[in-house]
Short mmCIF file of N, CA, C and O in Angstrom, two decimals:
data_model
loop_
_atom_site.label_atom_id
_atom_site.label_comp_id
_atom_site.label_asym_id
_atom_site.label_seq_id
_atom_site.Cartn_x
_atom_site.Cartn_y
_atom_site.Cartn_z
N ASP A 1 0.88 -1.05 0.07
CA ASP A 1 -0.51 -0.11 0.03
C ASP A 1 1.10 1.54 -0.10
O ASP A 1 0.44 2.49 -0.78
N GLN A 2 2.09 1.04 0.73
CA GLN A 2 2.45 2.75 0.48
C GLN A 2 3.01 2.52 -0.88
O GLN A 2 3.74 4.17 -1.11
N ILE A 3 3.07 2.23 -1.57
CA ILE A 3 4.58 1.57 -2.37
C ILE A 3 3.10 3.02 -3.45
O ILE A 3 3.45 3.64 -3.87
N VAL A 4 2.28 1.82 -3.63
CA VAL A 4 0.79 3.20 -4.51
C VAL A 4 0.99 4.42 -3.70
O VAL A 4 0.51 4.99 -4.92
N GLN A 5 0.57 4.49 -2.50
CA GLN A 5 0.83 5.70 -1.86
C GLN A 5 1.41 6.98 -2.64
O GLN A 5 0.83 7.93 -2.77
N GLY A 6 2.73 6.41 -2.41
CA GLY A 6 3.56 7.54 -2.99
C GLY A 6 3.44 7.60 -4.06
O GLY A 6 3.11 9.26 -4.35
N ALA A 7 3.26 6.46 -5.37
CA ALA A 7 3.14 7.35 -6.82
C ALA A 7 1.92 7.97 -6.33
O ALA A 7 1.34 8.95 -7.46
N ALA A 8 0.79 7.67 -5.78
CA ALA A 8 -0.20 8.31 -5.64
C ALA A 8 -0.74 9.99 -5.30
O ALA A 8 -1.13 10.96 -6.28
N GLY A 9 0.29 10.14 -4.39
CA GLY A 9 0.58 11.30 -4.02
C GLY A 9 1.37 12.36 -4.96
O GLY A 9 1.20 13.44 -4.97
N GLN A 10 1.90 12.02 -5.50
CA GLN A 10 2.44 12.40 -6.54
C GLN A 10 1.78 13.36 -7.32
O GLN A 10 1.70 13.89 -7.62
N ILE A 11 1.28 12.00 -8.15
CA ILE A 11 0.43 12.33 -9.92
C ILE A 11 -0.60 13.35 -8.83
O ILE A 11 -0.86 14.44 -9.84
N ARG A 12 -1.94 13.42 -7.92
CA ARG A 12 -2.61 14.17 -7.43
C ARG A 12 -2.25 15.45 -6.95
O ARG A 12 -2.72 15.79 -7.03
N ASN A 13 -1.20 15.39 -7.36
CA ASN A 13 -0.43 16.73 -7.28
C ASN A 13 0.41 17.70 -8.15
O ASN A 13 0.46 18.43 -8.61
N LEU A 14 0.08 16.02 -8.98
CA LEU A 14 0.43 17.58 -10.57
C LEU A 14 -0.79 18.52 -11.34
O LEU A 14 -1.46 17.64 -10.99
N PRO A 15 0.42 19.48 -11.88
CA PRO A 15 -1.16 20.49 -12.24
C PRO A 15 -1.61 20.10 -14.15
O PRO A 15 -1.28 18.71 -14.32
N PRO A 16 -2.80 19.89 -14.26
CA PRO A 16 -2.74 19.18 -15.63
C PRO A 16 -2.09 19.13 -16.39
O PRO A 16 -2.05 17.99 -16.84
N GLU A 17 -0.85 19.88 -16.61
CA GLU A 17 -0.47 19.93 -18.63
C GLU A 17 0.73 18.69 -17.93
O GLU A 17 1.32 17.98 -18.70
N GLN A 18 1.28 18.28 -16.63
CA GLN A 18 1.95 17.84 -16.29
C GLN A 18 1.63 16.06 -15.99
O GLN A 18 1.91 15.03 -16.21
N LEU A 19 0.10 15.97 -16.14
CA LEU A 19 -0.61 14.96 -15.45
C LEU A 19 -0.86 14.68 -16.77
O LEU A 19 -0.89 13.32 -16.96
N LEU A 20 -0.81 15.12 -17.94
CA LEU A 20 -1.57 14.84 -19.12
C LEU A 20 0.20 14.28 -19.54
O LEU A 20 -0.04 13.71 -19.96
N ASP A 21 1.77 15.42 -19.17
CA ASP A 21 3.44 14.60 -19.50
C ASP A 21 2.82 13.73 -19.09
O ASP A 21 3.07 12.18 -19.70
N SER A 22 2.82 13.05 -17.34
CA SER A 22 2.67 11.72 -17.56
C SER A 22 2.08 10.28 -17.79
O SER A 22 2.31 9.47 -17.83
N LEU A 23 0.66 11.21 -18.59
CA LEU A 23 0.12 10.10 -19.23
C LEU A 23 1.47 9.16 -21.24
O LEU A 23 0.73 8.03 -21.01
N SER A 24 1.98 10.82 -21.18
CA SER A 24 2.53 10.08 -22.52
C SER A 24 3.90 9.31 -21.91
O SER A 24 3.79 8.34 -22.97
N VAL A 25 4.28 9.30 -20.99
CA VAL A 25 5.14 8.46 -19.95
C VAL A 25 5.09 6.99 -19.90
O VAL A 25 5.40 5.33 -20.22
N ARG A 26 3.81 7.58 -19.82
CA ARG A 26 3.22 5.86 -19.13
C ARG A 26 2.63 5.29 -20.70
O ARG A 26 2.32 3.78 -20.57
N LEU A 27 2.24 5.89 -21.46
CA LEU A 27 2.29 4.88 -22.65
C LEU A 27 2.46 3.97 -23.06
O LEU A 27 3.97 4.03 -23.29
N ASN A 28 2.18 2.43 -23.16
CA ASN A 28 2.79 1.45 -24.42
C ASN A 28 2.67 1.55 -25.27
O ASN A 28 1.62 1.25 -25.65
N GLY A 29 3.68 2.21 -25.99
CA GLY A 29 3.89 1.69 -27.44
C GLY A 29 3.59 0.64 -28.01
O GLY A 29 2.44 0.65 -29.35
N ASP A 30 3.97 -0.25 -27.32
CA ASP A 30 3.92 -1.84 -28.27
C ASP A 30 2.32 -1.81 -28.55
O ASP A 30 2.10 -2.07 -29.53
N LYS A 31 1.05 -1.71 -27.24
CA LYS A 31 0.44 -1.88 -27.39
C LYS A 31 -1.10 -0.96 -27.88
O LYS A 31 -1.66 -0.86 -28.82
N ALA A 32 -0.01 0.64 -28.65
CA ALA A 32 -0.82 1.62 -29.02
C ALA A 32 -0.42 1.43 -29.98
O ALA A 32 -1.70 1.77 -31.51
N GLY A 33 0.77 0.78 -31.03
CA GLY A 33 0.36 0.64 -31.73
C GLY A 33 0.04 1.18 -33.39
O GLY A 33 0.33 2.66 -32.61
N ALA A 34 -0.68 1.07 -34.11
CA ALA A 34 -0.83 1.89 -35.30
C ALA A 34 -2.39 2.60 -35.08
O ALA A 34 -3.08 3.26 -35.28
N GLN A 35 -2.66 2.50 -33.25
CA GLN A 35 -4.33 2.94 -32.97
C GLN A 35 -3.97 4.31 -33.46
O GLN A 35 -3.64 5.20 -33.04
N GLU A 36 -5.39 4.53 -33.13
CA GLU A 36 -5.48 6.19 -33.28
C GLU A 36 -6.82 7.09 -32.42
O GLU A 36 -7.85 6.46 -32.24
N ILE A 37 -5.62 8.19 -31.56
CA ILE A 37 -7.37 7.90 -30.37
C ILE A 37 -7.34 9.04 -30.49
O ILE A 37 -6.00 10.71 -30.86
N ALA A 38 -8.56 10.29 -29.95
CA ALA A 38 -8.86 11.41 -30.23
C ALA A 38 -9.32 12.02 -29.53
O ALA A 38 -10.88 11.61 -29.08
N LEU A 39 -8.85 12.74 -28.32
CA LEU A 39 -10.08 13.17 -27.03
C LEU A 39 -10.19 14.73 -27.22
O LEU A 39 -8.98 15.54 -27.08
N ASP A 40 -11.08 14.86 -26.79
CA ASP A 40 -11.87 16.27 -26.49
C ASP A 40 -12.04 16.79 -24.72
O ASP A 40 -13.48 16.71 -24.23
N LEU A 41 -10.49 16.70 -23.74
CA LEU A 41 -11.09 17.47 -22.41
C LEU A 41 -11.14 18.02 -21.94
O LEU A 41 -10.45 19.39 -22.20
N THR A 42 -12.20 18.21 -21.63
CA THR A 42 -12.22 19.43 -20.35
C THR A 42 -12.07 19.31 -19.31
O THR A 42 -13.39 18.04 -18.21
N PHE A 43 -11.61 20.26 -18.02
CA PHE A 43 -11.74 19.63 -16.75
C PHE A 43 -12.81 20.68 -16.19
O PHE A 43 -12.16 21.63 -16.66
N SER A 44 -13.22 20.05 -16.07
CA SER A 44 -15.21 20.77 -14.97
C SER A 44 -14.76 21.58 -13.56
O SER A 44 -15.21 22.56 -14.04
N ASP A 45 -13.34 21.65 -12.86
CA ASP A 45 -13.39 21.91 -12.15
C ASP A 45 -12.45 23.68 -11.72
O ASP A 45 -12.44 24.01 -12.16
N THR A 46 -11.39 23.02 -13.53
CA THR A 46 -10.73 24.70 -13.71
C THR A 46 -11.02 25.50 -15.05
O THR A 46 -10.64 25.88 -15.09
N GLY A 47 -12.11 24.24 -15.98
CA GLY A 47 -12.20 24.96 -17.19
C GLY A 47 -11.41 24.78 -17.93
O GLY A 47 -11.40 25.67 -19.31
N GLU A 48 -10.38 23.90 -17.87
CA GLU A 48 -9.03 24.03 -18.80
C GLU A 48 -9.56 22.81 -19.38
O GLU A 48 -9.91 21.72 -19.45
N ARG A 49 -9.35 22.96 -21.23
CA ARG A 49 -9.66 21.59 -22.24
C ARG A 49 -8.09 21.81 -23.24
O ARG A 49 -7.64 23.28 -23.20
N TYR A 50 -8.36 20.10 -23.03
CA TYR A 50 -6.62 19.59 -24.20
C TYR A 50 -7.78 19.36 -24.44
O TYR A 50 -8.55 18.73 -24.45
N GLY A 51 -6.21 19.45 -25.78
CA GLY A 51 -7.02 18.37 -26.98
C GLY A 51 -5.84 16.63 -26.31
O GLY A 51 -4.44 17.23 -26.26
N LEU A 52 -5.81 15.99 -26.69
CA LEU A 52 -5.13 14.29 -26.22
C LEU A 52 -5.18 13.52 -27.25
O LEU A 52 -6.30 13.61 -28.34
N SER A 53 -4.64 13.10 -27.87
CA SER A 53 -4.17 12.01 -29.20
C SER A 53 -3.38 10.59 -29.29
O SER A 53 -2.64 11.86 -28.41
N VAL A 54 -3.68 10.44 -29.96
CA VAL A 54 -3.10 8.95 -29.24
C VAL A 54 -1.99 8.48 -30.84
O VAL A 54 -3.66 8.25 -31.86
N GLU A 55 -0.96 8.62 -31.49
CA GLU A 55 -0.87 8.72 -33.50
C GLU A 55 -0.07 8.60 -32.94
O GLU A 55 1.41 8.99 -33.02
N ASN A 56 0.75 7.07 -34.11
CA ASN A 56 1.72 6.65 -33.52
C ASN A 56 2.71 5.50 -32.79
O ASN A 56 3.93 6.61 -32.62
N ALA A 57 1.99 5.34 -32.03
CA ALA A 57 2.51 4.69 -30.63
C ALA A 57 2.73 6.03 -30.18
O ALA A 57 3.13 5.87 -28.68
N VAL A 58 2.46 7.92 -30.32
CA VAL A 58 3.00 8.92 -29.18
C VAL A 58 1.36 9.20 -28.78
O VAL A 58 0.60 9.24 -29.03
N LEU A 59 1.74 9.71 -27.33
CA LEU A 59 0.37 10.29 -26.89
C LEU A 59 1.27 11.77 -27.04
O LEU A 59 2.28 12.38 -26.09
N HIS A 60 -0.06 12.57 -27.93
CA HIS A 60 0.02 14.24 -28.07
C HIS A 60 -0.92 14.72 -27.12
O HIS A 60 -1.34 14.30 -27.37
N HIS A 61 -0.37 16.04 -26.18
CA HIS A 61 -1.70 16.59 -25.88
C HIS A 61 -1.10 18.59 -25.98
O HIS A 61 -0.17 18.41 -25.99
N GLY A 62 -1.97 19.19 -26.29
CA GLY A 62 -2.36 20.56 -26.13
C GLY A 62 -2.86 21.66 -25.52
O GLY A 62 -3.98 21.20 -26.02
N ARG A 63 -2.85 22.87 -24.78
CA ARG A 63 -3.67 23.32 -24.27
C ARG A 63 -4.91 24.11 -25.15
O ARG A 63 -3.98 24.66 -26.78
N ASP A 64 -6.15 23.14 -25.26
CA ASP A 64 -6.70 24.24 -26.17
C ASP A 64 -6.69 24.06 -27.55
O ASP A 64 -6.67 24.00 -29.00
N ARG A 65 -5.84 23.06 -28.01
CA ARG A 65 -5.13 22.00 -29.27
C ARG A 65 -5.93 20.74 -29.72
O ARG A 65 -6.09 19.69 -29.21
N ILE A 66 -7.07 20.87 -29.84
CA ILE A 66 -8.72 20.12 -30.63
C ILE A 66 -8.71 19.35 -31.67
O ILE A 66 -8.72 19.80 -32.59
N ALA A 67 -8.27 18.24 -31.97
CA ALA A 67 -8.25 17.55 -32.82
C ALA A 67 -9.90 17.47 -33.80
O ALA A 67 -11.00 16.89 -32.89
N PRO A 68 -10.41 17.53 -35.28
CA PRO A 68 -11.30 17.51 -35.09
C PRO A 68 -11.22 16.09 -34.90
O PRO A 68 -11.54 15.19 -35.51
N GLY A 69 -13.09 15.87 -34.92
CA GLY A 69 -13.65 14.41 -34.60
C GLY A 69 -13.27 14.28 -33.24
O GLY A 69 -13.71 12.81 -33.20
N ALA A 70 -13.16 14.83 -32.62
CA ALA A 70 -12.27 14.46 -31.17
C ALA A 70 -13.45 13.94 -30.68
O ALA A 70 -14.35 14.87 -30.12
N THR A 71 -13.55 13.30 -29.87
CA THR A 71 -14.27 12.54 -28.32
C THR A 71 -14.72 13.65 -27.88
O THR A 71 -13.61 13.94 -26.66
N ALA A 72 -15.15 14.19 -27.41
CA ALA A 72 -15.42 15.61 -26.16
C ALA A 72 -15.60 14.62 -24.77
O ALA A 72 -16.82 13.52 -24.53
N VAL A 73 -14.95 14.66 -23.80
CA VAL A 73 -15.17 13.93 -22.37
C VAL A 73 -15.05 15.58 -21.46
O VAL A 73 -14.18 15.98 -21.18
N THR A 74 -15.87 14.95 -19.69
CA THR A 74 -15.43 16.30 -19.31
C THR A 74 -15.28 15.41 -18.32
O THR A 74 -16.62 14.69 -17.85
N LEU A 75 -14.40 15.48 -16.94
CA LEU A 75 -14.40 15.71 -16.33
C LEU A 75 -13.60 16.22 -15.23
O LEU A 75 -12.93 17.24 -15.70
N THR A 76 -13.40 15.75 -13.67
CA THR A 76 -12.34 16.76 -13.17
C THR A 76 -11.09 15.84 -12.69
O THR A 76 -10.69 14.66 -13.67
N ARG A 77 -9.55 16.85 -12.31
CA ARG A 77 -8.16 16.33 -12.81
C ARG A 77 -8.71 14.93 -12.33
O ARG A 77 -7.91 14.43 -12.15
N ALA A 78 -9.16 15.84 -10.70
CA ALA A 78 -9.23 14.14 -9.63
C ALA A 78 -10.39 12.74 -10.04
O ALA A 78 -9.72 12.12 -9.58
N ALA A 79 -11.41 13.15 -10.95
CA ALA A 79 -11.23 12.43 -10.86
C ALA A 79 -10.46 11.56 -12.82
O ALA A 79 -10.19 10.34 -12.77
N LEU A 80 -9.62 12.36 -13.27
CA LEU A 80 -8.53 11.39 -14.49
C LEU A 80 -7.72 10.83 -13.83
O LEU A 80 -7.42 9.54 -13.70
N VAL A 81 -7.10 10.91 -12.49
CA VAL A 81 -5.87 10.58 -11.67
C VAL A 81 -6.66 9.15 -11.58
O VAL A 81 -6.11 8.07 -11.22
N GLY A 82 -8.33 8.70 -10.49
CA GLY A 82 -8.49 8.33 -10.14
C GLY A 82 -8.63 7.03 -11.14
O GLY A 82 -7.97 6.40 -10.59
N LEU A 83 -9.12 7.60 -12.97
CA LEU A 83 -9.25 6.18 -13.37
C LEU A 83 -7.16 5.24 -13.85
O LEU A 83 -7.41 5.30 -14.19
N VAL A 84 -6.73 7.02 -14.12
CA VAL A 84 -5.07 6.72 -13.78
C VAL A 84 -4.72 5.38 -12.80
O VAL A 84 -4.07 4.66 -13.51
N LEU A 85 -4.82 5.88 -11.97
CA LEU A 85 -4.73 4.91 -11.04
C LEU A 85 -4.73 3.49 -10.65
O LEU A 85 -4.84 2.79 -9.81
N GLY A 86 -6.20 3.37 -11.33
CA GLY A 86 -7.09 1.56 -11.21
C GLY A 86 -8.33 2.41 -9.98
O GLY A 86 -8.20 1.23 -9.68
N GLU A 87 -8.05 3.11 -9.51
CA GLU A 87 -9.20 3.24 -8.03
C GLU A 87 -9.78 3.89 -8.58
O GLU A 87 -11.52 3.60 -8.09
N THR A 88 -10.80 3.86 -9.59
CA THR A 88 -11.90 3.90 -10.29
C THR A 88 -11.86 3.73 -11.43
O THR A 88 -11.41 3.60 -12.56
N GLU A 89 -12.84 2.99 -11.64
CA GLU A 89 -13.41 2.18 -12.97
C GLU A 89 -13.80 3.34 -13.63
O GLU A 89 -14.94 3.94 -13.06
N LEU A 90 -14.21 3.22 -15.12
CA LEU A 90 -14.82 3.74 -16.02
C LEU A 90 -16.12 4.20 -15.75
O LEU A 90 -16.21 5.63 -15.83
N ASP A 91 -16.27 3.77 -15.93
CA ASP A 91 -18.60 3.24 -16.07
C ASP A 91 -18.77 3.29 -14.91
O ASP A 91 -19.64 4.43 -14.50
N ALA A 92 -18.25 2.60 -13.79
CA ALA A 92 -18.42 3.72 -11.91
C ALA A 92 -18.43 5.05 -12.60
O ALA A 92 -18.94 5.43 -11.39
N ALA A 93 -17.39 5.89 -12.63
CA ALA A 93 -17.60 7.66 -13.09
C ALA A 93 -18.57 7.81 -13.74
O ALA A 93 -18.97 8.71 -13.67
N ILE A 94 -17.76 7.25 -14.57
CA ILE A 94 -19.84 7.65 -15.59
C ILE A 94 -20.41 7.44 -15.38
O ILE A 94 -21.93 8.39 -14.39
N GLU A 95 -21.54 6.79 -14.17
CA GLU A 95 -22.63 6.12 -13.49
C GLU A 95 -22.56 7.43 -12.26
O GLU A 95 -23.79 8.17 -12.18
N GLN A 96 -21.73 7.92 -11.75
CA GLN A 96 -21.51 8.66 -10.69
C GLN A 96 -21.87 10.35 -11.29
O GLN A 96 -22.20 10.81 -10.52
N GLY A 97 -21.23 10.45 -12.26
CA GLY A 97 -21.80 11.49 -12.68
C GLY A 97 -19.85 12.56 -12.76
O GLY A 97 -19.67 13.43 -13.31
N ALA A 98 -19.53 11.54 -12.50
CA ALA A 98 -17.84 12.07 -12.54
C ALA A 98 -16.88 11.83 -13.82
O ALA A 98 -16.10 13.48 -14.18
N VAL A 99 -17.38 11.55 -14.95
CA VAL A 99 -16.97 12.02 -15.95
C VAL A 99 -18.39 11.40 -16.81
O VAL A 99 -19.11 10.02 -16.49
N THR A 100 -18.01 12.50 -18.06
CA THR A 100 -19.74 12.76 -18.96
C THR A 100 -18.91 13.05 -20.82
O THR A 100 -17.93 13.54 -20.30
N THR A 101 -19.77 11.63 -21.22
CA THR A 101 -18.84 11.54 -22.89
C THR A 101 -19.62 11.07 -23.19
O THR A 101 -20.66 10.03 -23.15
N ALA A 102 -20.40 11.19 -24.71
CA ALA A 102 -21.19 10.55 -25.83
C ALA A 102 -20.73 8.71 -25.50
O ALA A 102 -21.78 7.54 -25.76
N ASP A 103 -19.25 9.48 -25.77
CA ASP A 103 -18.62 7.21 -26.38
C ASP A 103 -17.89 7.32 -25.61
O ASP A 103 -16.84 7.84 -25.52
N PRO A 104 -17.97 6.53 -24.48
CA PRO A 104 -16.44 6.41 -23.80
C PRO A 104 -15.11 5.38 -23.91
O PRO A 104 -14.38 4.99 -23.18
N THR A 105 -16.05 4.96 -26.05
CA THR A 105 -14.90 3.43 -25.90
C THR A 105 -13.30 4.59 -25.89
O THR A 105 -12.57 4.18 -25.45
N PRO A 106 -13.83 5.59 -27.07
CA PRO A 106 -11.39 6.42 -26.73
C PRO A 106 -11.16 6.68 -25.17
O PRO A 106 -9.97 6.36 -25.51
N LEU A 107 -11.43 6.95 -24.74
CA LEU A 107 -11.66 7.57 -23.46
C LEU A 107 -10.83 5.72 -22.61
O LEU A 107 -9.87 5.33 -21.97
N ARG A 108 -11.75 4.89 -22.67
CA ARG A 108 -11.50 3.05 -22.35
C ARG A 108 -10.40 2.61 -23.00
O ARG A 108 -9.18 1.64 -22.29
N THR A 109 -9.84 3.37 -23.83
CA THR A 109 -8.91 2.30 -24.88
C THR A 109 -7.57 3.12 -24.77
O THR A 109 -6.83 1.93 -24.22
N LEU A 110 -7.85 4.44 -23.86
CA LEU A 110 -6.70 5.63 -23.93
C LEU A 110 -6.32 4.56 -22.25
O LEU A 110 -4.89 4.45 -22.26
N LEU A 111 -6.85 4.08 -21.96
CA LEU A 111 -6.91 3.47 -20.49
C LEU A 111 -6.52 3.24 -20.26
O LEU A 111 -4.96 2.16 -19.36
N ALA A 112 -6.56 1.50 -20.71
CA ALA A 112 -6.16 0.40 -21.01
C ALA A 112 -4.65 0.19 -21.81
O ALA A 112 -3.62 -0.83 -21.87
N LEU A 113 -4.12 1.06 -22.60
CA LEU A 113 -2.87 1.67 -22.89
C LEU A 113 -2.09 1.68 -22.05
O LEU A 113 -0.59 2.04 -22.30
N LEU A 114 -2.14 2.00 -21.04
CA LEU A 114 -0.81 2.79 -20.08
C LEU A 114 -0.11 1.75 -18.91
O LEU A 114 -1.33 0.75 -18.37
N ASP A 115 0.77 1.53 -18.78
CA ASP A 115 1.22 0.82 -18.01
C ASP A 115 1.53 1.71 -16.65
O ASP A 115 0.84 3.27 -16.62
N ARG A 116 0.99 0.57 -15.76
CA ARG A 116 1.10 1.07 -14.41
C ARG A 116 2.31 0.81 -13.92
O ARG A 116 2.96 -0.25 -14.21
N PHE A 117 3.03 1.80 -13.16
CA PHE A 117 4.89 1.31 -12.69
C PHE A 117 4.95 1.22 -11.01
O PHE A 117 4.35 1.81 -10.21
N ASP A 118 5.55 0.42 -10.71
CA ASP A 118 6.30 -0.44 -9.19
C ASP A 118 6.94 1.49 -9.31
O ASP A 118 7.84 1.78 -9.59
N PHE A 119 5.97 2.26 -7.73
CA PHE A 119 6.61 3.33 -7.46
C PHE A 119 8.46 3.24 -6.69
O PHE A 119 9.06 4.59 -7.69
N TRP A 120 8.40 2.11 -6.69
CA TRP A 120 9.59 1.92 -5.73
C TRP A 120 10.72 0.71 -6.97
O TRP A 120 11.65 0.03 -6.63
N PHE A 121 10.81 1.12 -8.00
CA PHE A 121 11.37 0.50 -8.98
C PHE A 121 12.39 0.34 -9.42
O PHE A 121 13.38 1.32 -8.72
N GLU A 122 13.43 -0.37 -9.11
CA GLU A 122 15.28 -0.05 -9.30
C GLU A 122 14.97 0.53 -10.59
O GLU A 122 15.36 -0.33 -11.59
N ILE A 123 16.34 1.25 -10.47
CA ILE A 123 16.78 1.69 -11.61
C ILE A 123 17.33 2.01 -12.84
O ILE A 123 18.34 1.21 -13.34
N VAL A 124 19.21 1.51 -11.32
CA VAL A 124 19.93 0.16 -11.00
C VAL A 124 20.17 -1.55 -11.06
O VAL A 124 20.15 -1.58 -9.81
N MET A 125 19.68 -2.32 -11.25
CA MET A 125 20.32 -3.74 -11.26
C MET A 125 20.99 -4.36 -10.48
O MET A 125 22.50 -3.89 -11.79
N PRO A 126 21.62 -4.80 -9.64
CA PRO A 126 23.05 -5.79 -9.68
C PRO A 126 23.58 -6.20 -10.48
O PRO A 126 22.86 -7.19 -11.02
#
């Protein structure tokens, strides 16, 4: 539990831009392969809007840079953190009203492509 809490505490305190940066580090390129995802993320608690896309196994994001045809998703920063950490299931978040979207499939796909790292992983092994 201490390992998860350490990583969770760090992620919970990241500003939205850095939170999205952390997703790009967690994206499993092999799993992502040739998949293409485009999301229009609006953080309901801050009013910030970000375009997020996965293309050629790379995650890109930018404030107010929304790709045409991107799936609109409205959620709080805390809701995204819960989804990324696996503390919350997407269906439950939608049911509770923490996430609003007409089509949850692209967000569900993105979440499935993210690796979860052990907070205390060994950088150098003997």
